[in-house]
CSV table of C-alpha atoms and ligand atoms in Angstrom, one decimal:
chain,number,residue,atom,x,y,z
A,757,MET,CA,121.2,-129.6,-118.8
A,758,LYS,CA,118.3,-127.2,-119.1
A,759,ASN,CA,115.4,-128.2,-121.2
A,760,ILE,CA,114.5,-125.5,-123.8
A,761,LYS,CA,110.9,-125.6,-125.1
A,762,ILE,CA,110.5,-125.3,-128.8
A,763,PHE,CA,107.5,-123.1,-129.8
A,764,ASP,CA,106.8,-123.5,-133.5
A,765,THR,CA,105.0,-120.7,-135.2
A,766,THR,CA,105.3,-122.0,-138.8
A,767,LEU,CA,101.5,-122.1,-139.1
A,768,ARG,CA,101.1,-118.5,-137.8
A,769,ASP,CA,104.1,-116.2,-138.3
A,770,GLY,CA,105.5,-118.7,-141.0
A,771,GLU,CA,102.2,-118.4,-142.9
A,772,GLN,CA,102.8,-114.6,-143.0
A,773,SER,CA,105.7,-115.2,-145.4
A,774,PRO,CA,105.1,-113.4,-148.7
A,775,GLY,CA,103.4,-116.0,-151.0
A,776,ALA,CA,102.8,-118.7,-148.5
A,777,SER,CA,99.3,-119.9,-148.0
A,778,LEU,CA,98.2,-123.2,-146.7
A,779,ASN,CA,94.8,-124.8,-146.9
A,780,ILE,CA,93.3,-126.6,-143.9
A,781,ALA,CA,94.3,-130.1,-145.0
A,782,GLU,CA,97.9,-128.9,-145.5
A,783,LYS,CA,98.0,-127.2,-142.1
A,784,ILE,CA,96.8,-130.4,-140.4
A,785,GLN,CA,99.6,-132.4,-142.0
A,786,ILE,CA,102.2,-129.9,-140.9
A,787,ALA,CA,100.8,-129.9,-137.3
A,788,LEU,CA,100.9,-133.7,-137.2
A,789,ALA,CA,104.5,-133.7,-138.5
A,790,LEU,CA,105.5,-131.0,-135.9
A,791,GLU,CA,104.0,-133.1,-133.1
A,792,LYS,CA,105.8,-136.2,-134.3
A,793,MET,CA,109.1,-134.2,-134.4
A,794,GLY,CA,108.6,-133.3,-130.7
A,795,VAL,CA,107.6,-129.7,-130.9
A,796,ASP,CA,106.4,-128.6,-127.4
A,797,ILE,CA,104.0,-125.9,-128.5
A,798,ILE,CA,102.3,-125.5,-131.9
A,799,GLU,CA,101.0,-122.0,-132.7
A,800,ALA,CA,98.4,-123.1,-135.1
A,801,GLY,CA,97.2,-119.7,-136.2
A,802,PHE,CA,95.5,-116.5,-135.3
A,803,ALA,CA,91.9,-117.4,-134.6
A,804,ILE,CA,90.2,-114.0,-135.1
A,805,ALA,CA,92.1,-113.4,-138.4
A,806,SER,CA,89.7,-115.4,-140.6
A,807,GLN,CA,87.2,-118.2,-140.6
A,808,ASP,CA,89.7,-120.4,-142.3
A,809,ASP,CA,92.3,-119.7,-139.6
A,810,PHE,CA,89.7,-120.5,-136.9
A,811,LYS,CA,88.7,-123.7,-138.6
A,812,ALA,CA,92.3,-124.9,-139.1
A,813,ILE,CA,93.2,-124.2,-135.4
A,814,ASN,CA,90.0,-125.9,-134.3
A,815,LYS,CA,90.7,-129.0,-136.4
A,816,ILE,CA,94.3,-129.2,-135.3
A,817,ALA,CA,93.3,-128.9,-131.7
A,818,GLY,CA,91.1,-131.9,-132.2
A,819,LYS,CA,93.9,-134.0,-133.6
A,820,ILE,CA,97.0,-133.1,-131.6
A,821,LYS,CA,97.6,-135.2,-128.5
A,822,LYS,CA,101.0,-134.5,-127.1
A,823,SER,CA,102.0,-130.9,-128.1
A,824,THR,CA,100.3,-127.9,-126.7
A,825,VAL,CA,98.0,-126.1,-129.2
A,826,CYS,CA,98.1,-122.3,-129.2
A,827,SER,CA,96.3,-119.5,-130.9
A,828,LEU,CA,97.5,-115.9,-131.1
A,829,ALA,CA,95.2,-113.2,-129.9
A,830,ARG,CA,95.6,-109.4,-129.7
A,831,ALA,CA,94.9,-108.1,-126.2
A,832,LYS,CA,91.3,-107.7,-127.1
A,833,LYS,CA,88.2,-109.4,-125.7
A,834,GLU,CA,86.9,-110.7,-129.0
A,835,ASP,CA,90.4,-112.1,-130.0
A,836,ILE,CA,90.8,-114.0,-126.7
A,837,GLU,CA,87.3,-115.4,-127.0
A,838,ALA,CA,87.9,-116.6,-130.6
A,839,ALA,CA,91.3,-118.0,-129.6
A,840,TYR,CA,89.7,-119.9,-126.7
A,841,GLN,CA,86.9,-121.3,-128.9
A,842,ALA,CA,89.4,-122.4,-131.5
A,843,ILE,CA,91.7,-124.3,-129.2
A,844,LYS,CA,88.9,-125.7,-127.0
A,845,PRO,CA,89.2,-129.3,-128.2
A,846,ALA,CA,92.9,-129.5,-127.5
A,847,ARG,CA,94.2,-131.6,-124.6
A,848,LYS,CA,96.8,-129.0,-123.8
A,849,LYS,CA,95.9,-125.4,-124.7
A,850,ARG,CA,97.6,-122.1,-124.6
A,851,ILE,CA,96.4,-118.5,-125.4
A,852,HIS,CA,99.1,-116.2,-126.7
A,853,THR,CA,98.1,-112.6,-126.3
A,854,PHE,CA,100.1,-109.6,-127.3
A,855,LEU,CA,100.2,-105.8,-127.0
A,856,ALA,CA,102.8,-103.5,-128.5
A,857,THR,CA,104.8,-101.7,-125.8
A,858,SER,CA,107.4,-99.6,-127.8
A,859,ASP,CA,106.9,-95.9,-127.9
A,860,VAL,CA,106.5,-95.8,-131.7
A,861,HIS,CA,103.8,-98.6,-131.6
A,862,LEU,CA,102.0,-97.1,-128.7
A,863,LYS,CA,101.9,-93.6,-130.2
A,864,TYR,CA,101.2,-94.3,-133.8
A,865,LYS,CA,99.6,-97.7,-134.0
A,866,LEU,CA,97.7,-98.1,-130.8
A,867,LYS,CA,97.3,-94.4,-129.8
A,868,MET,CA,97.5,-95.4,-126.2
A,869,THR,CA,99.3,-94.1,-123.2
A,870,LYS,CA,101.6,-96.4,-121.2
A,871,THR,CA,99.2,-96.4,-118.3
A,872,GLN,CA,96.4,-97.5,-120.6
A,873,ALA,CA,98.6,-100.2,-122.1
A,874,LEU,CA,99.4,-101.6,-118.7
A,875,ARG,CA,95.7,-101.7,-117.8
A,876,GLN,CA,94.9,-103.5,-121.0
A,877,ILE,CA,97.6,-106.1,-120.4
A,878,GLU,CA,96.4,-106.7,-116.9
A,879,LYS,CA,92.7,-107.0,-118.0
A,880,MET,CA,93.3,-109.2,-121.1
A,881,VAL,CA,95.9,-111.6,-119.5
A,882,LYS,CA,93.3,-112.0,-116.6
A,883,LEU,CA,90.6,-112.8,-119.1
A,884,ALA,CA,92.8,-115.4,-120.9
A,885,LYS,CA,93.7,-116.9,-117.6
A,886,ASP,CA,90.0,-117.3,-116.7
A,887,LYS,CA,89.8,-119.5,-119.8
A,888,VAL,CA,93.0,-121.5,-119.7
A,889,ASP,CA,95.9,-122.2,-117.3
A,890,ASP,CA,98.6,-121.7,-119.9
A,891,VAL,CA,98.8,-118.1,-120.9
A,892,GLU,CA,101.6,-116.4,-122.9
A,893,PHE,CA,102.0,-112.7,-123.1
A,894,SER,CA,104.2,-110.9,-125.7
A,895,PRO,CA,105.0,-107.2,-125.5
A,896,GLU,CA,105.2,-106.7,-129.3
A,897,ASP,CA,108.4,-104.8,-130.4
A,898,GLY,CA,109.8,-105.7,-127.0
A,899,PHE,CA,113.4,-105.2,-128.0
A,900,ARG,CA,112.7,-101.5,-129.0
A,901,THR,CA,110.6,-100.8,-125.8
A,902,GLU,CA,112.0,-98.5,-123.2
A,903,PRO,CA,113.6,-101.1,-120.8
A,904,LYS,CA,111.9,-99.8,-117.6
A,905,PHE,CA,108.5,-99.9,-119.2
A,906,LEU,CA,109.2,-103.4,-120.6
A,907,PHE,CA,110.0,-104.7,-117.1
A,908,LYS,CA,106.8,-103.2,-115.8
A,909,ALA,CA,104.7,-104.7,-118.6
A,910,VAL,CA,106.2,-108.1,-118.0
A,911,GLU,CA,105.6,-107.8,-114.3
A,912,VAL,CA,102.0,-106.8,-114.7
A,913,ALA,CA,101.4,-109.7,-117.2
A,914,ILE,CA,102.9,-112.2,-114.7
A,915,LEU,CA,100.8,-110.8,-111.8
A,916,ALA,CA,97.7,-111.2,-114.0
A,917,GLY,CA,98.5,-114.9,-114.6
A,918,ALA,CA,100.9,-115.2,-117.6
A,919,THR,CA,103.0,-118.4,-117.4
A,920,THR,CA,105.3,-117.5,-120.3
A,921,VAL,CA,106.5,-114.1,-121.2
A,922,ASN,CA,107.8,-113.8,-124.7
A,923,ILE,CA,110.2,-111.1,-125.8
A,924,PRO,CA,109.9,-110.3,-129.5
A,925,ASP,CA,112.4,-108.6,-131.6
A,926,THR,CA,109.6,-107.8,-134.0
A,927,VAL,CA,111.6,-106.0,-136.6
A,928,GLY,CA,114.8,-108.0,-136.4
A,929,TYR,CA,116.9,-105.0,-135.1
A,930,ALA,CA,118.8,-106.6,-132.2
A,931,THR,CA,122.3,-107.9,-132.1
A,932,PRO,CA,123.2,-111.1,-130.1
A,933,ARG,CA,125.0,-109.3,-127.3
A,934,GLU,CA,122.2,-106.7,-126.8
A,935,PHE,CA,119.4,-109.3,-127.0
A,936,GLY,CA,121.2,-111.5,-124.5
A,937,GLU,CA,121.7,-108.5,-122.1
A,938,LEU,CA,118.1,-107.6,-122.4
A,939,ILE,CA,117.0,-111.1,-121.3
A,940,ALA,CA,119.6,-111.0,-118.4
A,941,ASP,CA,118.2,-107.5,-117.4
A,942,ILE,CA,114.7,-108.9,-117.4
A,943,CYS,CA,115.8,-111.7,-115.0
A,944,LYS,CA,117.4,-109.0,-112.7
A,945,ASN,CA,114.7,-106.4,-112.8
A,946,VAL,CA,111.4,-108.2,-112.9
A,947,PRO,CA,110.6,-109.3,-109.3
A,948,ASN,CA,108.3,-112.2,-110.2
A,949,ILE,CA,110.2,-113.5,-113.2
A,950,LYS,CA,111.3,-116.7,-111.5
A,951,ASN,CA,107.7,-118.0,-111.7
A,952,VAL,CA,107.5,-118.0,-115.5
A,953,VAL,CA,109.3,-119.2,-118.6
A,954,ILE,CA,111.0,-116.5,-120.6
A,955,SER,CA,110.8,-116.9,-124.4
A,956,ALA,CA,112.6,-115.3,-127.4
A,957,HIS,CA,110.9,-114.5,-130.6
A,958,CYS,CA,113.4,-113.1,-133.1
A,959,HIS,CA,113.0,-112.0,-136.7
A,960,ASN,CA,115.7,-112.3,-139.2
A,961,ASP,CA,115.9,-108.9,-141.0
A,962,LEU,CA,119.6,-108.5,-140.3
A,963,GLY,CA,120.3,-112.3,-140.5
A,964,MET,CA,120.7,-112.6,-136.7
A,965,ALA,CA,117.5,-114.3,-135.6
A,966,THR,CA,119.2,-117.6,-134.7
A,967,ALA,CA,122.1,-115.9,-133.0
A,968,ASN,CA,119.8,-113.7,-131.0
A,969,SER,CA,117.6,-116.6,-129.9
A,970,LEU,CA,120.7,-118.5,-128.7
A,971,ALA,CA,122.0,-115.5,-126.9
A,972,ALA,CA,118.6,-115.4,-125.1
A,973,VAL,CA,119.1,-119.1,-124.0
A,974,LYS,CA,122.5,-118.3,-122.7
A,975,ASN,CA,121.0,-115.6,-120.6
A,976,GLY,CA,118.0,-117.3,-119.1
A,977,ALA,CA,115.4,-118.0,-121.8
A,978,GLY,CA,113.6,-121.3,-121.5
A,979,GLN,CA,111.6,-121.2,-124.8
A,980,ILE,CA,112.5,-120.3,-128.4
A,981,GLU,CA,109.9,-119.3,-130.9
A,982,CYS,CA,110.8,-120.4,-134.4
A,983,THR,CA,109.6,-121.7,-137.8
A,984,VAL,CA,110.6,-124.5,-140.1
A,985,ASN,CA,113.0,-123.3,-142.8
A,986,GLY,CA,113.0,-119.9,-141.1
A,987,LEU,CA,109.7,-118.9,-142.8
A,988,GLY,CA,107.9,-115.8,-141.6
A,989,GLU,CA,107.0,-112.2,-142.0
A,990,ARG,CA,109.6,-110.4,-144.3
A,991,ALA,CA,113.0,-112.1,-143.8
A,992,GLY,CA,111.4,-114.7,-141.6
A,993,ASN,CA,111.8,-115.9,-138.0
A,994,ALA,CA,114.6,-117.9,-136.3
A,995,ALA,CA,114.8,-121.3,-138.1
A,996,LEU,CA,113.8,-124.2,-136.0
A,997,GLU,CA,116.4,-126.5,-137.5
A,998,GLU,CA,119.1,-124.0,-136.8
A,999,VAL,CA,118.4,-123.3,-133.2
A,1000,VAL,CA,117.8,-127.0,-132.5
A,1001,MET,CA,120.9,-128.2,-134.2
A,1002,ALA,CA,123.0,-125.4,-132.6
A,1003,LEU,CA,121.8,-126.4,-129.2
A,1004,LYS,CA,122.5,-130.1,-129.9
A,1005,THR,CA,125.9,-129.6,-131.6
A,1006,ARG,CA,127.1,-127.1,-129.0
A,1007,LYS,CA,125.6,-128.7,-126.0
A,1008,ASP,CA,129.0,-128.2,-124.4
A,1009,TYR,CA,128.5,-124.4,-124.6
A,1010,PHE,CA,124.7,-124.0,-124.1
A,1011,LYS,CA,124.3,-126.8,-121.5
A,1012,SER,CA,120.8,-127.2,-122.9
A,1013,VAL,CA,118.7,-129.8,-124.7
A,1014,THR,CA,115.3,-129.8,-126.5
A,1015,ASN,CA,112.7,-132.4,-127.0
A,1016,ILE,CA,113.1,-132.4,-130.8
A,1017,LYS,CA,113.7,-135.7,-132.6
A,1018,THR,CA,116.3,-134.3,-135.0
A,1019,LYS,CA,116.0,-137.2,-137.4
A,1020,GLU,CA,112.6,-135.8,-138.4
A,1021,ILE,CA,114.1,-132.4,-139.4
A,1022,ALA,CA,114.8,-133.2,-143.1
A,1023,THR,CA,111.3,-134.7,-143.7
A,1024,VAL,CA,109.5,-131.8,-142.0
A,1025,SER,CA,111.5,-129.2,-143.8
A,1026,LYS,CA,110.7,-130.8,-147.2
A,1027,LEU,CA,107.0,-131.2,-146.3
A,1028,VAL,CA,106.8,-127.5,-145.3
A,1029,SER,CA,108.7,-126.4,-148.4
A,1030,ASN,CA,106.3,-128.4,-150.7
A,1031,LEU,CA,103.1,-127.3,-149.0
A,1032,THR,CA,104.0,-123.6,-148.7
A,1033,SER,CA,105.5,-123.8,-152.2
A,1034,ILE,CA,108.5,-122.0,-150.9
A,1035,SER,CA,111.8,-123.8,-151.9
A,1036,VAL,CA,114.8,-123.9,-149.6
A,1037,GLN,CA,117.9,-122.1,-150.8
A,1038,PRO,CA,120.7,-124.6,-151.5
A,1039,ASN,CA,123.1,-123.1,-149.0
A,1040,LYS,CA,120.6,-122.8,-146.2
A,1041,ALA,CA,122.1,-124.0,-142.9
A,1042,ILE,CA,121.1,-127.5,-141.9
A,1043,VAL,CA,118.4,-128.2,-144.5
A,1044,GLY,CA,119.8,-126.7,-147.7
A,1045,ALA,CA,120.8,-129.2,-150.5
A,1046,ASN,CA,124.4,-128.2,-150.0
A,1047,ALA,CA,124.5,-128.2,-146.2
A,1048,PHE,CA,126.3,-131.5,-146.1
A,1049,ALA,CA,128.1,-131.5,-149.4
A,1050,HIS,CA,131.9,-131.1,-149.6
A,1051,GLU,CA,133.0,-129.7,-152.9
A,1052,ALA,CA,136.6,-128.7,-152.5
A,1053,GLY,CA,139.2,-131.5,-153.0
A,1054,ILE,CA,141.0,-130.5,-149.9
A,1055,HIS,CA,137.8,-130.9,-147.9
A,1056,GLN,CA,136.9,-134.2,-149.5
A,1057,HIS,CA,140.3,-135.6,-148.7
A,1058,GLY,CA,140.1,-134.4,-145.1
A,1059,VAL,CA,136.6,-135.9,-144.6
A,1060,LEU,CA,137.6,-139.2,-146.1
A,1061,SER,CA,140.7,-139.4,-143.8
A,1062,LYS,CA,138.8,-138.3,-140.7
A,1063,LYS,CA,135.2,-137.0,-140.7
A,1064,GLU,CA,135.7,-134.5,-137.9
A,1065,THR,CA,138.2,-132.5,-140.0
A,1066,TYR,CA,135.4,-130.6,-141.8
A,1067,GLU,CA,132.2,-132.0,-140.4
A,1068,ILE,CA,130.5,-130.9,-137.1
A,1069,MET,CA,127.3,-132.8,-137.6
A,1070,GLU,CA,126.2,-135.8,-139.7
A,1071,ALA,CA,123.5,-135.8,-142.4
A,1072,GLU,CA,121.9,-138.7,-140.5
A,1073,ASP,CA,121.4,-136.5,-137.5
A,1074,ILE,CA,118.7,-134.6,-139.4
A,1075,GLY,CA,117.4,-137.8,-141.0
A,1076,LEU,CA,119.0,-137.5,-144.4
A,1077,LYS,CA,119.5,-140.9,-145.9
A,1078,SER,CA,121.0,-141.3,-149.4
A,1079,ASN,CA,118.1,-142.3,-151.6
A,1080,GLU,CA,116.8,-145.2,-149.6
A,1081,LEU,CA,114.5,-147.4,-151.7
A,1082,VAL,CA,111.2,-147.6,-150.0
A,1083,LEU,CA,108.4,-148.8,-152.3
A,1084,GLY,CA,107.8,-150.1,-155.8
A,1085,LYS,CA,105.2,-151.4,-158.2
A,1086,HIS,CA,104.3,-154.4,-156.1
A,1087,SER,CA,103.9,-152.6,-152.8
A,1088,GLY,CA,100.4,-152.6,-151.4
A,1089,LYS,CA,98.2,-150.3,-149.2
A,1090,HIS,CA,99.8,-151.5,-146.0
A,1091,GLY,CA,103.4,-150.8,-147.2
A,1092,LEU,CA,102.3,-147.3,-148.3
A,1093,ALA,CA,100.5,-146.6,-145.1
A,1094,TYR,CA,103.5,-147.7,-143.1
A,1095,ARG,CA,105.9,-145.4,-145.0
A,1096,LEU,CA,103.5,-142.5,-144.7
A,1097,LYS,CA,103.2,-143.0,-141.0
A,1098,ASN,CA,107.0,-142.9,-140.8
A,1099,LEU,CA,106.9,-139.6,-142.6
A,1100,GLY,CA,104.4,-138.3,-140.1
A,1101,ILE,CA,101.5,-138.2,-142.6
A,1102,THR,CA,98.1,-139.2,-141.4
A,1103,LEU,CA,95.3,-139.4,-144.0
A,1104,ASP,CA,91.6,-140.1,-143.7
A,1105,LYS,CA,90.1,-143.0,-145.7
A,1106,LYS,CA,89.1,-140.9,-148.7
A,1107,GLN,CA,92.5,-139.2,-148.9
A,1108,MET,CA,94.3,-142.6,-148.5
A,1109,LYS,CA,92.2,-144.1,-151.3
A,1110,GLU,CA,93.1,-141.2,-153.7
A,1111,VAL,CA,96.8,-141.3,-152.7
A,1112,PHE,CA,97.0,-145.0,-153.2
A,1113,GLU,CA,95.6,-144.7,-156.7
A,1114,ARG,CA,98.1,-142.0,-157.5
A,1115,PHE,CA,100.9,-144.1,-156.0
A,1116,LYS,CA,100.1,-147.0,-158.2
A,1117,GLU,CA,100.1,-144.7,-161.3
A,1118,LEU,CA,103.5,-143.4,-160.3
A,1119,ALA,CA,104.8,-146.8,-159.6
A,1120,ASP,CA,103.8,-147.8,-163.2
A,1121,ARG,CA,105.9,-145.0,-164.5
A,1122,LYS,CA,108.8,-145.0,-162.0
A,1123,LYS,CA,110.5,-148.1,-160.8
A,1124,LYS,CA,111.8,-147.0,-157.4
A,1125,ILE,CA,109.7,-144.8,-155.2
A,1126,TYR,CA,111.6,-142.9,-152.5
A,1127,ASP,CA,110.4,-141.0,-149.5
A,1128,GLU,CA,110.9,-137.7,-151.4
A,1129,ASP,CA,108.6,-139.1,-154.1
A,1130,LEU,CA,105.9,-139.8,-151.5
A,1131,LEU,CA,106.2,-136.4,-149.9
A,1132,ALA,CA,105.8,-134.8,-153.4
A,1133,LEU,CA,102.8,-137.0,-154.2
A,1134,ILE,CA,101.1,-136.1,-150.9
A,1135,SER,CA,101.9,-132.4,-151.3
A,1136,ASP,CA,100.5,-132.4,-154.8
A,1137,GLN,CA,97.4,-134.3,-153.7
A,1138,LEU,CA,96.7,-132.0,-150.7
A,1139,LYS,CA,96.9,-129.0,-153.0
A,1140,THR,CA,94.0,-130.2,-155.0
A,1141,GLU,CA,91.7,-129.8,-151.9
A,1142,GLU,CA,89.6,-126.6,-151.7
A,1143,GLN,CA,90.7,-125.3,-155.1
A,1144,LYS,CA,88.5,-123.4,-157.4
A,1145,TYR,CA,89.9,-124.8,-160.6
A,1146,SER,CA,91.1,-128.4,-161.3
A,1147,LEU,CA,93.0,-129.6,-164.3
A,1148,GLU,CA,91.0,-132.1,-166.3
A,1149,LEU,CA,93.0,-132.2,-169.6
A,1150,LEU,CA,96.4,-131.4,-170.7
A,1151,GLN,CA,97.9,-132.1,-174.2
A,1152,VAL,CA,101.0,-130.5,-175.6
A,1153,VAL,CA,102.7,-130.7,-178.9
A,1154,CYS,CA,106.2,-129.2,-179.2
A,1155,GLY,CA,109.6,-129.9,-180.9
A,1156,ASN,CA,112.0,-128.4,-183.3
A,1157,LYS,CA,109.7,-128.6,-186.4
A,1158,THR,CA,106.5,-127.4,-185.0
A,1159,LYS,CA,104.9,-124.4,-183.2
A,1160,PRO,CA,104.3,-125.3,-179.5
A,1161,MET,CA,100.6,-125.9,-178.9
A,1162,ALA,CA,98.7,-126.7,-175.7
A,1163,MET,CA,95.2,-128.0,-175.2
A,1164,VAL,CA,94.0,-127.4,-171.6
A,1165,GLY,CA,90.7,-128.3,-169.9
A,1166,LEU,CA,89.8,-126.9,-166.5
A,1167,LYS,CA,86.8,-127.7,-164.3
A,1168,ASP,CA,85.6,-125.0,-161.8
A,1169,SER,CA,84.2,-125.7,-158.3
A,1170,LYS,CA,80.6,-125.5,-159.8
A,1171,GLY,CA,81.4,-128.3,-162.1
A,1172,LYS,CA,81.7,-126.2,-165.3
A,1173,ASN,CA,84.2,-127.5,-167.8
A,1174,GLU,CA,86.1,-125.4,-170.4
A,1175,GLU,CA,88.7,-126.5,-172.9
A,1176,ILE,CA,90.9,-124.3,-175.0
A,1177,SER,CA,93.9,-124.6,-177.4
A,1178,VAL,CA,96.7,-122.1,-177.6
A,1179,ILE,CA,99.8,-121.7,-179.8
A,1180,ALA,CA,102.7,-119.9,-178.2
A,1181,ASN,CA,106.4,-119.5,-178.0
A,1182,GLY,CA,107.1,-122.6,-175.8
A,1183,PRO,CA,105.0,-125.4,-174.4
A,1184,ILE,CA,104.8,-123.9,-170.9
A,1185,ASP,CA,104.0,-120.5,-172.3
A,1186,ALA,CA,101.2,-122.2,-174.3
A,1187,VAL,CA,99.8,-124.0,-171.2
A,1188,TYR,CA,100.0,-120.9,-169.0
A,1189,ARG,CA,98.3,-118.7,-171.6
A,1190,ALA,CA,95.5,-121.3,-171.9
A,1191,ILE,CA,95.0,-121.4,-168.1
A,1192,ASP,CA,94.9,-117.6,-168.1
A,1193,ARG,CA,92.3,-117.5,-170.8
A,1194,ILE,CA,90.0,-119.9,-169.1
A,1195,THR,CA,90.3,-118.4,-165.7
A,1196,LYS,CA,90.3,-114.8,-167.0
A,1197,ASN,CA,93.5,-114.3,-165.0
A,1198,LYS,CA,95.7,-111.3,-165.1
A,1199,ALA,CA,98.7,-112.4,-163.0
A,1200,GLU,CA,102.4,-111.9,-163.7
A,1201,LEU,CA,104.7,-114.9,-163.5
A,1202,LEU,CA,107.5,-113.8,-161.3
A,1203,GLU,CA,109.4,-117.0,-160.7
A,1204,PHE,CA,109.5,-120.5,-162.2
A,1205,SER,CA,111.9,-123.2,-161.0
A,1206,ILE,CA,112.0,-126.9,-161.9
A,1207,LYS,CA,114.0,-129.5,-160.1
A,1208,ALA,CA,114.3,-133.3,-160.2
A,1209,ILE,CA,113.1,-134.7,-156.9
A,1210,THR,CA,115.5,-137.7,-156.9
A,1211,SER,CA,118.2,-138.9,-159.2
A,1212,GLY,CA,117.4,-141.1,-162.3
A,1213,LYS,CA,116.1,-140.3,-165.7
A,1214,ASP,CA,112.6,-141.4,-164.6
A,1215,ALA,CA,112.7,-139.0,-161.7
A,1216,GLN,CA,109.6,-136.9,-160.8
A,1217,ALA,CA,110.0,-133.1,-161.3
A,1218,GLU,CA,108.8,-130.5,-158.9
A,1219,VAL,CA,107.9,-127.0,-160.0
A,1220,PHE,CA,107.8,-123.9,-157.8
A,1221,THR,CA,106.1,-120.8,-159.2
A,1222,LYS,CA,105.4,-117.4,-157.9
A,1223,ILE,CA,102.9,-115.0,-159.4
A,1224,ARG,CA,101.9,-111.4,-158.6
A,1225,LYS,CA,98.3,-110.5,-158.7
A,1226,ASN,CA,96.7,-107.3,-157.4
A,1227,LYS,CA,100.0,-106.3,-155.8
A,1228,ARG,CA,100.1,-109.6,-153.8
A,1229,ILE,CA,102.4,-112.5,-154.3
A,1230,TYR,CA,101.2,-116.2,-154.4
A,1231,SER,CA,103.2,-119.4,-154.6
A,1232,GLY,CA,102.4,-122.7,-156.3
A,1233,TYR,CA,103.7,-126.2,-156.3
A,1234,GLY,CA,103.3,-129.2,-158.6
A,1235,ALA,CA,104.9,-132.6,-159.0
A,1236,SER,CA,104.8,-135.2,-161.7
A,1237,ASN,CA,107.0,-137.4,-163.9
A,1238,ASP,CA,105.9,-135.1,-166.7
A,1239,ILE,CA,107.5,-131.7,-166.4
A,1240,ILE,CA,104.8,-129.9,-168.4
A,1241,LEU,CA,102.1,-131.4,-166.2
A,1242,ALA,CA,104.1,-130.4,-163.0
A,1243,SER,CA,104.4,-126.9,-164.4
A,1244,ALA,CA,100.7,-126.7,-165.2
A,1245,LYS,CA,99.8,-127.9,-161.7
A,1246,SER,CA,102.2,-125.5,-160.0
A,1247,TYR,CA,100.9,-122.4,-161.9
A,1248,LEU,CA,97.3,-123.5,-161.4
A,1249,ASN,CA,98.0,-123.9,-157.6
A,1250,ALA,CA,99.4,-120.4,-157.4
A,1251,LEU,CA,96.4,-119.0,-159.2
A,1252,ASN,CA,93.9,-121.0,-157.1
A,1253,ASN,CA,95.7,-119.6,-154.0
A,1254,SER,CA,95.1,-116.1,-155.3
A,1255,LEU,CA,91.4,-116.8,-155.6
B,2497,KIV,O1,107.0,-110.5,-134.2
B,2497,KIV,C1,106.2,-110.3,-133.3
B,2497,KIV,O2,106.2,-109.4,-132.5
B,2497,KIV,C2,105.1,-111.3,-133.2
B,2497,KIV,C3,104.2,-111.2,-132.0
B,2497,KIV,C4,102.8,-111.3,-132.2
B,2497,KIV,C5,104.7,-112.2,-131.0
B,2497,KIV,O3,104.9,-112.1,-134.0
B,2498,ZN,ZN1,106.8,-112.4,-135.2
């Protein structure tokens, strides 16, 4: 069996998903959960992109012990220096540097000749290698690069010290056979390829990212770059849960294993969905709500007689348990801390104190607290960090004999309070209009969805919203037993993200 390294780029390419934006506290929790799941390399961000990105990578580097922490860097001196400074505290560090090599990128984006590109690759990989042992090079738009030039670029990068060469299908154009053949051709035509790991980085524009990544494995790749829930630029990247479960379920065919503890997949998927405020489609492979549901009578009958008739994996393989009771009103701090640790959540003292208070409030209102409730509570709590506006007051009157009215009070980061009452067509309309008035916001509400987190009439609700502001899209998440309160938090979160 070959060991395939899992390189997770949820915090870098994943964060480039339209609407996704994570604060530093959220990024840290995701990194810790990825490490607990067994991810080999965590691409924690793009250090030069912003001060927040730099800070997040730097903090993650200080906390992660087992996984390698990586920062992306263009093949530029200042990027490589920033990447190095950001990952410096990590036990295992990697710099991932890239330069586009396709004709269209060289001519129109970089305005470089091929000779100049090769020189730049050599110089910048060498510079990265002077700083860390573990250097990854990506010829961006590799799949659309003229093959001979791609082989040369890869050879030059290896000679300069790259230890992993990543072949991106940047625009999601490849088909599985072609991508597999390209990897096989690289193995044949690059003289020094045996000294390094070949990696695949596939985008999902035509829905083939997972298939292309697996074709790469079949033809010699030893690393797959992927994201949780398939998040990423445009249609996203190859989904971690799909590539990992495909390799596990079809071990007979791929003859490969990964270090991923698959029982963590469901929890990490939910955490990432809550924190990015991007919900998972119900029919999404592996982690969608319907992925293990059998609706047709003929299927149900088959599964009851013999599981294998219609099931190729078990829900337990990805850690799905049916609503296991975890905590209640009488649970204490230790019980809560134990459950959180099991979920891969590590909080500092102050955060733990706040979360415990909220847990107690929730337990007063809801008899049985499940893991899903805890993930919602943590996500909701993390979202209150680094926000410009916080919700101080919410009162709503509505019903069939009255005009819906909301009273909303917000506090801004300077401590200024403002309260306002609004009458509108519905209670949520009234709340959102009140928030808009206080914040002087001009966003358009594009999406609003509400879901019960668990079963039961006392279940918490989670609300996902999407807004458009200045031509950009922002997402929000909120959870509470009170659906209007969850709706208010979600909208305010999207709005705060836009600020
Ligand atoms: O899609 C891409 O080409 C990338 C590179 C930076 C690896 O994300
Ligand atoms: Zn990418």
